[in-house]
Amino acid sequence: MTNLEFRHTEADRLPAEKRAEIFADPGFGNYFTDHMVSIMWTKDAGWHDAEVIPYGPIPMDPASSVLHYGQEIFEGLKAYRTADGAIVTFRPEANARRMNESAVRLALPQLPEELFVEAIRQLVSIDADWVPSGADQSLYLRPFVIADESFLGVRAAERARFLVIASPAGPYFTGGVKPVSIWLSETLARAGHGGTGAAKCGGNYAASLLPQQEAADNGCQQVLFTDSQTEDTIDELGGMNLFLVKRDGTLLTPALNGNILDGITRRSLIQLAKDRGHAVEERAVTVSEWRDGVADGSITEAFACGTAAVITPIRELKTRDFSIDFGDAAPGELTMSLREELTGIQFGLREDRHGWLETIVEAKG
Ligand code: PLP
Ligand code: COI
């Protein structure tokens, strides 16, 4: 089952000049490459029909389970063009593992990790010309699994499909690494105890859209969720994990409490900070602690992190009643230095001492 052969159907490729126009300002999630991966699954036959096919609409029965009950999971990772011309991805096996953890929670089939990584490898090598080389640019990869059985009874589907699409990407936030403002969602939650908060499933993001709109209405770029029971205890942002930095260089980040995503960027930054000798506290972190810490000068920086966001400095947390503002002190020094180190590894400018890079296309010469 793991050594499925991929069939390749060649697409009508976009001419190089058109691609160059896209690379001039790709934004995030706006354009898609020439091909996509598709692998079918049924309860009886398991995973089969692995293909790289032209990117395009997929036929779907209106009774398909994903359209009614939201049985869906996804991942996000990037391919980078390195300084010496190679193409690499960052910790793809960690995404494979996390997708399988999400699959368990959403009662979807697990995909063998080697098959996930091979699917990424196939798509990125066939669409290698789509990996941009501009500053802070990469090819964002979106693997996902949808339940695709035509049946309206509420139970786990017996037919599913794994797909990978790819999109050339610049910074997630318009304005690049400019410090962002975030909005505290005080009444609406994205996750609750025993729910799907730790899984990467579409439903969590659907739940975040209204609070995200509220954030935008209040001039903020992202929404911050707290634990729905304690309200003051920070979980994470709509699509990113959160870190605070203390004056003594200690990093604080909410512990994996079952409601938040086990971010691969989060995990990597914890490692890089520890390598430098910084203390890292993974524990319950509260809004009050953030507020008091900024007031007395013991908390000096805050940042969001994730594959799409990379590391984005936070300038301000806004709530209905007060705001916590680092003002011109953002972006913080440690925030930017960790960002420089992480992206340095990803773009091949710094030693990959933890073996996080997976080479897809070797450097020339
Ligand atoms: N939290 C949420 C809700 C996310 O959507 C993401 C992005 O994938 C993250 C955290 C960060 O995870 P990662 O660093 O693996 O991209
Ligand atoms: C990612 O970083 O991969 C995500 O899925 C988050 C989303 C905001 C695009």
PDB file of C-alpha atoms in Angstrom, residues 78 135-136 170-172 176-178 269 272 276 303-304 308-313 331-347 350:
ATOM      1  CA  LYS A  78       6.209  25.076   2.176  1.00  0.00           C
ATOM      2  CA  ALA A 135      12.652  37.485  -0.908  1.00  0.00           C
ATOM      3  CA  ASP A 136      10.316  35.773   1.592  1.00  0.00           C
ATOM      4  CA  GLY A 170       4.670  35.826  -0.425  1.00  0.00           C
ATOM      5  CA  PRO A 171       4.047  37.052   3.139  1.00  0.00           C
ATOM      6  CA  TYR A 172       0.670  36.035   4.631  1.00  0.00           C
ATOM      7  CA  GLY A 176       5.215  41.767   5.238  1.00  0.00           C
ATOM      8  CA  VAL A 177       6.775  41.505   8.704  1.00  0.00           C
ATOM      9  CA  LYS A 178       5.218  44.732   9.925  1.00  0.00           C
ATOM     10  CA  LEU A 269      11.276  27.716  17.568  1.00  0.00           C
ATOM     11  CA  LEU A 272      16.094  26.896  18.364  1.00  0.00           C
ATOM     12  CA  ARG A 276      20.622  29.280  22.306  1.00  0.00           C
ATOM     13  CA  PHE A 303       4.832  37.157  18.159  1.00  0.00           C
ATOM     14  CA  ALA A 304       2.632  34.836  16.138  1.00  0.00           C
ATOM     15  CA  ALA A 308       1.880  30.803   6.556  1.00  0.00           C
ATOM     16  CA  ALA A 309       2.726  33.544   9.074  1.00  0.00           C
ATOM     17  CA  VAL A 310       6.375  32.415   9.590  1.00  0.00           C
ATOM     18  CA  ILE A 311       7.098  34.660  12.600  1.00  0.00           C
ATOM     19  CA  THR A 312       5.006  37.800  12.669  1.00  0.00           C
ATOM     20  CA  PRO A 313       5.690  40.353  15.396  1.00  0.00           C
ATOM     21  CA  PRO A 331       9.140  44.157  16.444  1.00  0.00           C
ATOM     22  CA  GLY A 332      11.190  42.793  19.311  1.00  0.00           C
ATOM     23  CA  GLU A 333      14.830  41.871  18.966  1.00  0.00           C
ATOM     24  CA  LEU A 334      14.495  38.184  19.873  1.00  0.00           C
ATOM     25  CA  THR A 335      11.428  37.852  17.624  1.00  0.00           C
ATOM     26  CA  MET A 336      13.377  39.084  14.630  1.00  0.00           C
ATOM     27  CA  SER A 337      16.487  37.134  15.444  1.00  0.00           C
ATOM     28  CA  LEU A 338      14.551  33.840  15.739  1.00  0.00           C
ATOM     29  CA  ARG A 339      12.813  34.708  12.485  1.00  0.00           C
ATOM     30  CA  GLU A 340      16.141  35.282  10.816  1.00  0.00           C
ATOM     31  CA  GLU A 341      17.476  31.966  12.109  1.00  0.00           C
ATOM     32  CA  LEU A 342      14.433  29.897  11.111  1.00  0.00           C
ATOM     33  CA  THR A 343      14.129  31.388   7.627  1.00  0.00           C
ATOM     34  CA  GLY A 344      17.918  31.158   7.289  1.00  0.00           C
ATOM     35  CA  ILE A 345      17.651  27.383   7.758  1.00  0.00           C
ATOM     36  CA  GLN A 346      14.665  27.121   5.402  1.00  0.00           C
ATOM     37  CA  PHE A 347      16.385  29.085   2.633  1.00  0.00           C
ATOM     38  CA  ARG A 350      22.250  28.596   7.792  1.00  0.00           C
TER      39      ARG A 350
END
